[in-house]
Coordinates of C-alpha atoms (C1' of nucleotides) in Angstrom, one line a residue:
Chain Z
X293 CA 91.4 119.1 85.2
X294 CA 87.9 118.2 86.7
X295 CA 88.7 119.8 89.7
X296 CA 86.7 122.1 91.6
X297 CA 87.7 125.5 92.1
X298 CA 84.7 126.4 94.5
X299 CA 85.2 129.6 95.7
X300 CA 87.7 132.3 95.0
X301 CA 88.1 135.2 97.6
X302 CA 87.9 136.1 101.0
X303 CA 85.9 134.2 103.4
X304 CA 86.2 133.2 107.3
X305 CA 87.9 129.8 108.7
X306 CA 85.8 126.9 108.8
X307 CA 83.0 128.2 106.3
X308 CA 83.2 125.1 104.4
X309 CA 80.4 122.5 105.1
X310 CA 82.5 119.8 106.1
X311 CA 83.7 119.3 109.6
X312 CA 85.8 121.9 111.7
X313 CA 89.4 120.9 111.1
X314 CA 92.7 122.3 113.1
X315 CA 93.8 125.2 110.6
X316 CA 97.5 125.4 109.7
X317 CA 98.9 128.4 111.7
X318 CA 100.0 130.2 108.4
X319 CA 96.0 129.9 107.1
X320 CA 94.8 131.4 110.2
X321 CA 97.4 134.0 109.8
X322 CA 97.0 134.9 106.2
X323 CA 93.3 134.8 106.9
X324 CA 94.2 137.7 110.0
X325 CA 96.2 139.8 107.6
X326 CA 93.4 139.8 105.1
X327 CA 91.1 141.0 107.6
X328 CA 93.4 143.3 108.9
X329 CA 93.4 145.4 105.7
X330 CA 96.5 144.1 104.0
X331 CA 97.0 146.1 101.2
X332 CA 98.0 143.1 99.4
X333 CA 95.7 141.3 96.9
X334 CA 95.5 138.0 98.5
X335 CA 93.1 135.5 96.6
X336 CA 92.8 132.2 98.6
X337 CA 91.0 129.8 97.4
X338 CA 89.3 126.5 98.0
X339 CA 89.8 123.7 95.7
X340 CA 88.5 120.3 95.8
X341 CA 90.1 117.3 94.4
X342 CA 89.4 113.4 94.3
X343 CA 91.3 110.6 94.3
X344 CA 94.1 110.7 92.0
X345 CA 94.2 114.0 90.9
X346 CA 97.4 116.2 90.9
X347 CA 97.7 118.9 93.4
X348 CA 101.2 119.8 91.8
X349 CA 103.8 117.8 89.8
X350 CA 107.2 117.2 89.9
X351 CA 109.2 119.9 88.3
X352 CA 106.7 122.3 88.7
X353 CA 107.4 125.8 89.5
X354 CA 104.9 126.3 92.3
X355 CA 102.9 129.7 92.7
X356 CA 100.8 128.6 95.8
X357 CA 101.3 126.9 99.1
X358 CA 98.3 124.8 100.3
X359 CA 97.2 124.2 103.5
X360 CA 94.7 120.9 103.6
X361 CA 91.3 121.4 105.0
X362 CA 90.2 117.6 104.3
X363 CA 91.4 114.6 102.9
X364 CA 94.4 113.2 102.4
X365 CA 97.3 113.7 100.1
X366 CA 100.4 112.0 99.5
X367 CA 103.7 113.6 98.3
X368 CA 106.3 111.2 95.8
X369 CA 109.1 111.7 93.7
X370 CA 110.2 109.4 90.6
X371 CA 113.2 107.7 91.1
X372 CA 116.2 107.0 88.5
X373 CA 114.4 103.7 87.5
X374 CA 111.2 105.9 86.9
X375 CA 109.1 104.5 89.8
X376 CA 107.5 106.6 92.1
X377 CA 108.7 106.8 95.8
X378 CA 106.2 107.9 98.1
X379 CA 107.6 110.7 100.5
X380 CA 105.1 111.0 102.6
X381 CA 101.0 111.5 103.6
X382 CA 99.9 114.5 104.7
X383 CA 96.1 115.3 105.6
X384 CA 94.1 118.2 107.6
X385 CA 96.4 121.0 108.6
X386 CA 99.2 120.0 107.2
X387 CA 100.9 122.5 104.5
X388 CA 101.9 121.4 101.0
X389 CA 104.1 122.6 98.5
X390 CA 106.2 124.7 101.4
X391 CA 109.3 123.7 99.1
X392 CA 108.3 126.1 96.3
X393 CA 108.8 129.3 98.6
X394 CA 112.1 129.4 97.7
X395 CA 111.0 129.9 94.3
X396 CA 112.8 126.9 92.6
X397 CA 110.8 123.8 91.0
X398 CA 109.7 121.5 93.4
X399 CA 111.4 117.8 93.3
X400 CA 108.0 116.2 94.5
X401 CA 104.5 115.4 93.4
X402 CA 101.1 115.4 95.4
X403 CA 98.1 113.6 94.5
X404 CA 94.6 113.2 96.5
X405 CA 94.2 110.1 98.1
X406 CA 90.5 111.1 98.4
X407 CA 88.3 113.6 98.1
X408 CA 90.4 116.4 99.6
X409 CA 89.8 120.5 100.1
X410 CA 92.6 122.6 100.2
X411 CA 93.2 126.3 101.0
X412 CA 95.7 127.9 98.3
X413 CA 97.7 131.0 99.3
X414 CA 99.9 132.9 96.8
X415 CA 103.6 132.3 97.6
X416 CA 103.5 135.9 96.3
X417 CA 101.0 136.7 99.1
X418 CA 103.4 135.0 101.6
X419 CA 106.6 136.6 100.9
X420 CA 105.0 140.1 100.7
X421 CA 103.1 139.3 104.3
X422 CA 106.5 137.9 105.7
X423 CA 108.4 141.2 104.7
X424 CA 106.0 143.1 107.1
X425 CA 105.4 140.4 109.7
X426 CA 107.9 138.9 112.1
X427 CA 105.3 136.6 113.2
X428 CA 104.8 135.3 109.8
X429 CA 108.3 134.6 109.2
X430 CA 108.5 132.9 112.6
X431 CA 105.6 130.3 112.0
X432 CA 107.2 130.0 108.3
X433 CA 110.4 128.6 110.0
X434 CA 108.6 126.6 112.0
X435 CA 107.0 125.0 109.4
X436 CA 109.9 124.5 107.8
X437 CA 111.2 122.9 111.1
X438 CA 108.5 120.7 111.3
X439 CA 109.1 119.1 107.6
X440 CA 112.6 118.2 108.5
X441 CA 111.8 116.7 111.8
X442 CA 109.2 114.9 109.9
X443 CA 111.6 113.7 107.2
X444 CA 114.3 113.2 110.0
X445 CA 112.0 110.9 111.9
X446 CA 111.0 108.9 108.9
X447 CA 114.7 108.3 108.3
X448 CA 115.8 107.1 111.6
X449 CA 112.8 104.9 111.4
X450 CA 113.8 103.0 108.1
X451 CA 116.3 100.7 110.1
X452 CA 113.4 99.0 112.0
X453 CA 112.2 95.6 111.0
X454 CA 108.8 95.5 109.1
X455 CA 106.5 94.7 111.9
X456 CA 108.2 97.1 114.0
X457 CA 107.6 100.1 111.0
X458 CA 104.0 98.4 110.1
X459 CA 102.9 98.7 113.8
X460 CA 104.4 102.4 113.7
X461 CA 102.3 103.5 110.5
X462 CA 99.2 102.1 112.1
X463 CA 99.2 104.2 115.3
X464 CA 100.6 107.4 113.7
X465 CA 97.5 107.4 111.0
X466 CA 95.3 106.2 113.9
X467 CA 95.8 109.0 116.1
X468 CA 93.9 109.3 119.3
X469 CA 90.9 107.4 117.5
X470 CA 90.0 103.7 117.8
X471 CA 89.0 103.4 114.3
X472 CA 90.5 104.7 111.3
X473 CA 89.8 104.8 107.7
X474 CA 92.9 104.2 105.6
X475 CA 92.8 106.0 102.4
X476 CA 95.9 104.3 100.9
X477 CA 96.0 101.0 99.5
X478 CA 98.4 98.4 100.5
X479 CA 100.9 99.2 97.6
X480 CA 101.0 102.8 98.7
X481 CA 101.5 101.6 102.4
X482 CA 104.2 99.1 100.9
X483 CA 105.9 101.9 99.1
X484 CA 105.9 103.9 102.0
X485 CA 107.4 101.7 104.3
X486 CA 109.8 100.3 101.9
X487 CA 108.2 96.8 101.7
X488 CA 106.3 95.0 99.4
X489 CA 102.4 94.7 99.2
X490 CA 102.4 91.1 100.3
X491 CA 104.5 91.6 103.6
X492 CA 101.7 94.6 104.1
X493 CA 98.9 91.7 103.7
X494 CA 100.4 89.7 105.7
X495 CA 101.5 91.6 108.6
X496 CA 97.8 93.0 108.8
X497 CA 96.7 89.5 109.2
X498 CA 99.1 88.8 111.6
X499 CA 97.6 91.7 113.8
X500 CA 94.2 90.5 112.9
X501 CA 95.0 87.1 114.2
X502 CA 96.6 88.3 117.3
X503 CA 93.5 90.3 118.2
X504 CA 95.2 93.8 118.1
X505 CA 92.5 95.2 115.2
X506 CA 89.7 94.1 112.9
X507 CA 89.5 95.5 109.5
X508 CA 86.7 96.1 107.4
X509 CA 87.0 97.7 104.0
X510 CA 88.9 100.5 104.5
X511 CA 88.3 100.8 108.1
X512 CA 90.9 99.3 110.6
X513 CA 89.7 99.3 114.5
X514 CA 92.4 99.3 117.0
X515 CA 91.6 96.7 119.4
X516 CA 94.7 96.8 121.4
X517 CA 96.8 99.9 121.2
X518 CA 99.3 98.6 123.9
X519 CA 100.2 95.5 121.9
X520 CA 100.7 97.9 118.9
X521 CA 102.8 100.5 121.1
X522 CA 104.9 97.2 122.3
X523 CA 105.3 96.1 118.7
X524 CA 106.1 99.2 117.1
X525 CA 108.8 99.9 119.7
X526 CA 110.2 96.2 120.1
X527 CA 114.4 95.8 118.8
X528 CA 116.1 94.6 121.3
X529 CA 117.4 95.7 124.8
X530 CA 118.6 99.3 125.0
X531 CA 121.5 97.7 127.0
X532 CA 123.4 100.2 128.7
X533 CA 123.8 103.5 127.8
X534 CA 123.3 105.3 124.3
X535 CA 125.8 103.7 122.3
X536 CA 127.6 106.2 119.7
X537 CA 129.3 104.5 116.9
X538 CA 133.0 104.7 115.4
X539 CA 134.5 104.8 118.6
X540 CA 133.0 108.2 119.3
X541 CA 131.0 107.3 122.3
X542 CA 128.6 109.2 124.6
X543 CA 130.7 111.0 127.5
X544 CA 127.7 111.7 129.4
X545 CA 128.2 108.7 132.2
X546 CA 131.7 107.8 133.4
X547 CA 131.8 104.5 134.6
X548 CA 131.0 103.5 138.2
Chain U
X799 CA 135.3 121.1 126.4
X800 CA 138.8 120.8 124.7
X801 CA 137.8 122.3 121.7
X802 CA 139.6 125.5 120.0
X803 CA 137.9 128.9 120.2
X804 CA 140.5 130.4 117.7
X805 CA 139.1 133.9 116.9
X806 CA 136.0 135.6 118.2
X807 CA 135.6 138.5 116.2
X808 CA 135.2 140.4 112.7
X809 CA 137.5 138.9 110.0
X810 CA 137.4 138.8 106.3
X811 CA 136.2 135.3 104.5
X812 CA 139.4 133.1 103.8
X813 CA 141.2 134.1 106.5
X814 CA 142.1 131.1 108.0
X815 CA 145.1 129.2 107.1
X816 CA 143.4 126.3 105.4
X817 CA 142.5 125.8 101.6
X818 CA 139.7 127.9 99.9
X819 CA 136.4 126.6 100.7
X820 CA 132.9 127.2 99.0
X821 CA 131.4 129.4 101.5
X822 CA 127.9 129.2 102.5
X823 CA 125.7 131.9 101.2
X824 CA 124.4 132.7 104.3
X825 CA 127.8 133.2 105.9
X826 CA 128.9 135.4 102.9
X827 CA 125.8 137.5 103.4
X828 CA 126.5 137.9 107.5
X829 CA 129.7 138.8 106.3
X830 CA 128.8 141.4 104.2
X831 CA 126.3 143.1 106.6
X832 CA 128.9 143.2 109.2
X833 CA 130.8 145.1 107.0
X834 CA 128.3 147.3 105.4
X835 CA 127.9 148.5 109.0
X836 CA 125.1 146.8 110.4
X837 CA 123.8 148.1 113.9
X838 CA 124.0 144.6 115.2
X839 CA 126.6 143.2 117.4
X840 CA 127.2 140.0 115.4
X841 CA 130.0 138.0 116.9
X842 CA 131.1 135.1 114.1
X843 CA 133.3 132.9 116.1
X844 CA 135.4 130.3 114.7
X845 CA 136.0 127.3 116.3
X846 CA 138.0 124.0 115.7
X847 CA 136.7 121.0 116.6
X848 CA 138.3 117.2 116.9
X849 CA 137.3 113.5 115.9
X850 CA 134.5 112.9 118.3
X851 CA 133.3 116.4 119.5
X852 CA 130.0 117.4 119.7
X853 CA 129.1 120.9 117.9
X854 CA 125.8 120.2 119.5
X855 CA 123.5 117.8 121.0
X856 CA 120.2 116.7 120.4
X857 CA 117.6 118.4 122.6
X858 CA 119.8 121.7 122.7
X859 CA 118.3 124.9 122.5
X860 CA 120.5 126.1 119.7
X861 CA 121.9 129.3 119.6
X862 CA 123.6 129.3 116.8
X863 CA 123.7 128.3 113.4
X864 CA 127.2 126.8 112.0
X865 CA 129.1 127.2 108.4
X866 CA 131.2 124.3 108.0
X867 CA 134.7 125.9 106.7
X868 CA 136.3 122.7 107.1
X869 CA 136.1 119.0 107.8
X870 CA 133.0 116.6 108.1
X871 CA 130.3 116.3 110.6
X872 CA 127.9 113.6 111.2
X873 CA 124.3 114.8 112.3
X874 CA 122.2 111.7 114.4
X875 CA 119.5 111.2 116.7
X876 CA 119.2 108.7 119.2
X877 CA 116.2 106.2 118.4
X878 CA 113.8 104.5 121.0
X879 CA 116.3 101.7 121.3
X880 CA 118.8 104.1 122.6
X881 CA 120.9 103.9 119.3
X882 CA 122.3 106.5 117.2
X883 CA 120.9 106.6 114.0
X884 CA 123.3 108.9 111.3
X885 CA 120.7 111.2 109.2
X886 CA 123.6 112.7 107.1
X887 CA 127.1 113.6 106.9
X888 CA 128.0 117.4 106.2
X889 CA 131.1 119.0 104.9
X890 CA 132.7 122.0 103.5
X891 CA 130.3 125.0 103.1
X892 CA 127.4 123.4 104.3
X893 CA 125.0 124.8 107.2
X894 CA 124.3 122.7 110.3
X895 CA 121.7 123.8 113.0
X896 CA 119.3 125.4 110.9
X897 CA 117.0 123.5 112.6
X898 CA 117.3 125.6 115.8
X899 CA 116.6 128.7 113.7
X900 CA 112.6 128.5 114.5
X901 CA 114.1 128.6 118.5
X902 CA 112.7 125.1 119.4
X903 CA 115.3 122.0 120.7
X904 CA 117.3 120.5 118.0
X905 CA 116.2 116.8 117.1
X906 CA 119.6 116.1 116.3
X907 CA 123.1 116.4 117.2
X908 CA 126.3 116.5 115.6
X909 CA 129.4 115.0 115.9
X910 CA 132.9 115.9 113.8
X911 CA 134.5 113.1 112.4
X912 CA 137.7 114.7 111.8
X913 CA 139.4 118.0 112.4
X914 CA 136.9 120.7 111.5
X915 CA 136.6 124.4 111.6
X916 CA 133.1 126.1 111.9
X917 CA 131.9 129.6 111.6
X918 CA 129.6 130.1 114.4
X919 CA 126.7 132.7 113.3
X920 CA 124.3 133.8 116.3
X921 CA 120.8 132.9 115.4
X922 CA 119.7 136.2 117.2
X923 CA 122.0 138.0 114.4
X924 CA 120.7 136.2 111.6
X925 CA 117.1 136.8 112.9
X926 CA 117.8 140.4 113.3
X927 CA 119.5 141.0 110.4
X928 CA 116.4 138.9 108.5
X929 CA 114.2 141.4 109.6
X930 CA 116.2 143.6 107.4
X931 CA 117.4 141.8 104.4
X932 CA 114.9 140.3 101.9
X933 CA 117.9 138.8 100.3
X934 CA 118.8 136.9 103.7
X935 CA 115.3 135.8 103.9
X936 CA 115.6 134.6 100.5
X937 CA 118.6 132.9 101.2
X938 CA 117.7 130.7 104.6
X939 CA 114.2 129.2 102.6
X940 CA 116.6 128.2 100.0
X941 CA 118.8 126.8 102.7
X942 CA 116.0 124.6 104.5
X943 CA 114.7 123.9 100.6
X944 CA 118.0 122.5 100.0
X945 CA 117.9 120.5 103.3
X946 CA 114.5 119.1 102.7
X947 CA 115.7 118.0 99.3
X948 CA 118.5 116.5 100.8
X949 CA 116.3 114.2 103.5
X950 CA 114.1 113.7 100.4
X951 CA 116.4 112.2 98.2
X952 CA 117.9 110.2 100.9
X953 CA 114.4 108.9 101.7
X954 CA 113.7 107.9 97.9
X955 CA 117.1 106.1 97.9
X956 CA 116.4 104.0 100.7
X957 CA 115.0 101.2 98.7
X958 CA 117.3 100.6 96.1
X959 CA 119.6 97.3 97.0
X960 CA 122.8 97.4 99.2
X961 CA 125.2 97.7 96.1
X962 CA 123.3 100.5 94.6
X963 CA 123.0 102.3 97.5
X964 CA 127.0 101.6 98.3
X965 CA 128.1 102.6 95.1
X966 CA 125.9 105.8 95.0
X967 CA 127.6 106.8 98.6
X968 CA 130.8 106.5 97.1
X969 CA 130.4 108.6 94.4
X970 CA 128.6 111.4 96.6
X971 CA 131.3 111.7 98.6
X972 CA 133.9 111.7 96.0
X973 CA 132.4 114.5 94.0
X974 CA 134.6 114.9 91.1
X975 CA 138.1 114.1 92.6
X976 CA 139.4 111.0 92.0
X977 CA 140.4 110.2 95.2
X978 CA 138.6 110.4 98.5
X979 CA 139.7 110.6 102.1
X980 CA 136.8 109.2 104.0
X981 CA 136.5 110.2 107.4
X982 CA 134.0 107.7 108.7
X983 CA 134.0 104.3 110.2
X984 CA 132.7 101.3 108.1
X985 CA 130.4 101.2 111.2
X986 CA 129.3 104.8 110.6
X987 CA 128.7 104.4 107.1
X988 CA 126.9 101.1 107.3
X989 CA 124.6 103.2 109.8
X990 CA 124.0 105.8 107.4
X991 CA 123.1 103.4 104.5
X992 CA 121.3 101.0 106.8
X993 CA 123.4 98.2 106.2
X994 CA 125.6 96.3 108.9
X995 CA 129.5 96.9 108.8
X996 CA 130.2 93.6 107.4
X997 CA 128.0 94.0 104.7
X998 CA 130.0 97.5 103.8
X999 CA 133.3 95.5 104.2
X1000 CA 132.3 92.9 101.4
X1001 CA 130.8 95.5 99.1
X1002 CA 134.3 97.2 99.2
X1003 CA 136.1 94.1 98.8
X1004 CA 133.8 93.4 95.7
X1005 CA 134.1 96.7 94.2
X1006 CA 138.1 96.6 94.6
X1007 CA 138.0 93.2 93.2
X1008 CA 136.2 94.2 90.3
X1009 CA 139.2 97.1 89.5
X1010 CA 136.4 99.8 90.3
X1011 CA 138.7 101.3 93.3
X1012 CA 141.2 100.9 95.4
X1013 CA 141.9 101.6 99.2
X1014 CA 145.0 102.6 101.1
X1015 CA 143.9 103.3 104.8
X1016 CA 141.3 105.8 104.5
X1017 CA 141.9 106.7 100.8
X1018 CA 139.8 105.4 98.3
X1019 CA 141.1 106.0 94.8
X1020 CA 138.2 105.9 92.0
X1021 CA 139.2 104.0 89.1
X1022 CA 136.4 103.2 87.1
X1023 CA 133.7 105.9 87.9
X1024 CA 131.2 104.7 85.0
X1025 CA 131.0 101.4 86.4
X1026 CA 130.2 102.7 89.9
X1027 CA 127.6 104.9 88.5
X1028 CA 126.2 102.1 86.7
X1029 CA 126.1 99.9 89.5
X1030 CA 124.4 102.7 91.7
X1031 CA 121.4 103.3 89.2
X1032 CA 121.1 99.6 88.2
X1033 CA 117.8 98.6 89.5
X1034 CA 115.5 97.1 86.4
X1035 CA 114.5 98.5 83.1
X1036 CA 112.4 101.7 83.8
X1037 CA 110.1 99.8 81.4
X1038 CA 107.4 101.6 80.0
X1039 CA 106.3 105.2 81.5
X1040 CA 106.6 106.2 85.0
X1041 CA 104.4 103.9 87.4
X1042 CA 102.2 105.3 89.6
X1043 CA 100.8 103.4 92.5
X1044 CA 97.4 102.8 93.7
X1045 CA 95.4 102.8 90.6
X1046 CA 96.5 106.2 90.2
X1047 CA 98.4 106.7 86.9
X1048 CA 100.0 109.3 85.3
X1049 CA 97.7 110.7 82.5
X1050 CA 100.7 112.6 80.1
X1051 CA 100.9 109.8 77.7
X1052 CA 97.6 108.6 76.1
X1053 CA 98.1 105.4 74.2
X1054 CA 99.1 105.2 70.6
Chain H
dC1355 C1' 153.9 97.2 123.0
dG1356 C1' 149.8 95.9 124.8
dA1357 C1' 144.9 96.5 124.4
dT1358 C1' 140.9 98.2 122.4
dA1359 C1' 138.2 99.2 118.4
dG1360 C1' 137.9 98.2 113.6
dC1361 C1' 138.3 95.7 109.9
dT1362 C1' 137.5 90.8 106.9
dT1363 C1' 136.0 86.6 105.7
dG1364 C1' 133.5 82.2 106.1
dA1365 C1' 129.0 79.6 107.1
dA1366 C1' 124.4 79.9 109.0
dG1367 C1' 120.3 81.8 109.8
dT1368 C1' 116.4 84.8 109.0
dT1369 C1' 113.7 88.2 107.0
dT1370 C1' 111.8 90.0 103.2
dT1371 C1' 111.1 89.2 98.5
dT1372 C1' 109.8 87.1 94.3
dC1373 C1' 106.8 84.0 92.2
dA1374 C1' 102.3 81.8 91.3
dA1375 C1' 97.8 81.3 91.5
dG1376 C1' 93.4 82.5 93.3
dT1377 C1' 89.5 85.3 95.1
dC1378 C1' 87.7 89.9 96.0
dT1379 C1' 86.2 95.0 95.0
dT1380 C1' 85.2 98.1 92.1
dG1381 C1' 84.0 101.1 88.4
dT1382 C1' 82.2 101.1 84.0
dG1383 C1' 79.0 100.1 80.1
dG1384 C1' 75.7 97.8 78.2
Chain V
dC131 C1' 70.6 96.7 87.4
dC132 C1' 73.9 93.4 86.0
dA133 C1' 78.2 91.7 84.4
dC134 C1' 82.8 92.3 82.8
dA135 C1' 87.4 93.7 83.2
dA136 C1' 91.3 95.8 85.7
dG137 C1' 93.3 96.3 89.8
dA138 C1' 93.8 95.2 95.0
dC139 C1' 94.3 91.6 98.3
dT140 C1' 95.2 86.9 100.0
dT141 C1' 98.3 82.9 100.5
dG142 C1' 101.7 79.6 100.0
dA143 C1' 106.7 77.9 98.2
dA144 C1' 110.6 79.0 96.9
dA145 C1' 114.5 82.3 96.7
dA146 C1' 117.6 86.0 97.2
dA147 C1' 119.3 89.7 100.3
dC148 C1' 121.4 90.6 104.2
dT149 C1' 122.7 90.0 108.8
dT150 C1' 124.2 87.5 112.5
dC151 C1' 127.6 84.3 114.6
dA152 C1' 132.2 83.4 114.8
dA153 C1' 137.3 83.8 114.7
dG154 C1' 141.3 86.0 113.2
dC155 C1' 143.8 90.2 111.6
dT156 C1' 145.4 95.0 112.3
dA157 C1' 145.4 99.5 113.1
dT158 C1' 145.7 103.4 116.6
dC159 C1' 146.5 105.4 120.8
dG160 C1' 148.0 105.6 125.4

DNA sequence: CGATAGCTTGAAGTTTTTCAAGTCTTGTGG
DNA sequence: CCACAAGACTTGAAAAACTTCAAGCTATCG
């Protein structure tokens, strides 16, 4: 293990030298409880990882939840065939390791994609704090809810054709900024989108050809967000009212 | 609304006329708290639904969590194109509506696929009980964990070829029994598996031809579970050690 | 018992993958 | 600091996996 454990104790948020980040609500709450003279010995360490290092492995009995302060992680599982399946990418402000909260083995692992900084919160401390704080319990449920929503969204997107999925992906990692540094390889992107690296390469070329974006190394510059948005949504016309399948029809709209 | 609200008050588990079912831990816990003289006015109603009826709709502000006592539901979202995307099938012993627990709108809806009975637990009561019971909190986290695990599994399965996904599906709905009644239509199955109904039909025909199963109406009889299991797993040989992508390699095994 | 939706099956068409062969990058050791 | 090796990326051609289209059959529900 050659990751860095930089600090180990109470410290105000935003003390790290890096840019301000949107801190995760749970991290904030834990910090607050710390300062409000909680009797629990909360040890929130900040740790740094470099590309390729594991934050945790599948099957681990996680003792911490991690709030990402900087950088990007991927979470993955190992399929029956022994190959990695990427479940998601996670960056600043997101929580990792929530699935250890119930005290069971994690089903997935997490690996840093670039240089990352996390705030490590002991599960014991969270649970102890949750015994006291209704607000914390509420936040935890919200975090779980968010996670389930993310997975559900990804599942419901799986059916779109490749160009749509890819355009959607570009926009999602770009957020509102015009340029993004993409920390994942084509292989990782393709795994995530259920494609093959060649297809990702071709799509990137196509989008560039059409003047929707430009690529320089790992930097993508969005030139035509509207076009990408259109591409990401286009399927076929939502003709008529919501379609329910299996003879189960939305009863919202009686015929004219 | 022509669903039936049959009973409305405290009653022991397993009172319904139907077969015994594996009750969900949360339901059991809530029942226990009821009998232990909880001061909360818990109103756990049992309700019956018929095929096509909504348990709840996407965007609803759910006020209950539902424990399925009998029958099967599908959960779904409406995609950007207005079409239904099935997220999962849920039967006896599973909890529905967990995503309302954080007090936000649900992203998905739930529809009965056959005649179903649910036990309806008010969220307010759950939250009040959770304030008191550490055990209940633990169980809730476990339920969330289960849900995340299910979704993650589904995501990591998405990459398999059609016959594999389908064989896996058959086995998963059959459980240990040799015969299953499949409450969903081919259209629903195909939506769930990200296929087209024709493909499902063809695969069913193929499996039957090979003597792996027989079909009579909505009944499937498993004849060769081993063959299905093989079919569900076959991809290509897990040659070598776990493969990590993007130059990120498992450092578990140093060379010989 | 007629109609509506579901199911089946064949043939053609598309999308995406596979295979192959280069080129480009990046990290490492000399 | 350069050279080399390993992996990443690109691009074309061929193939495979599914889907689409079409048409007939079958169940189910009023």
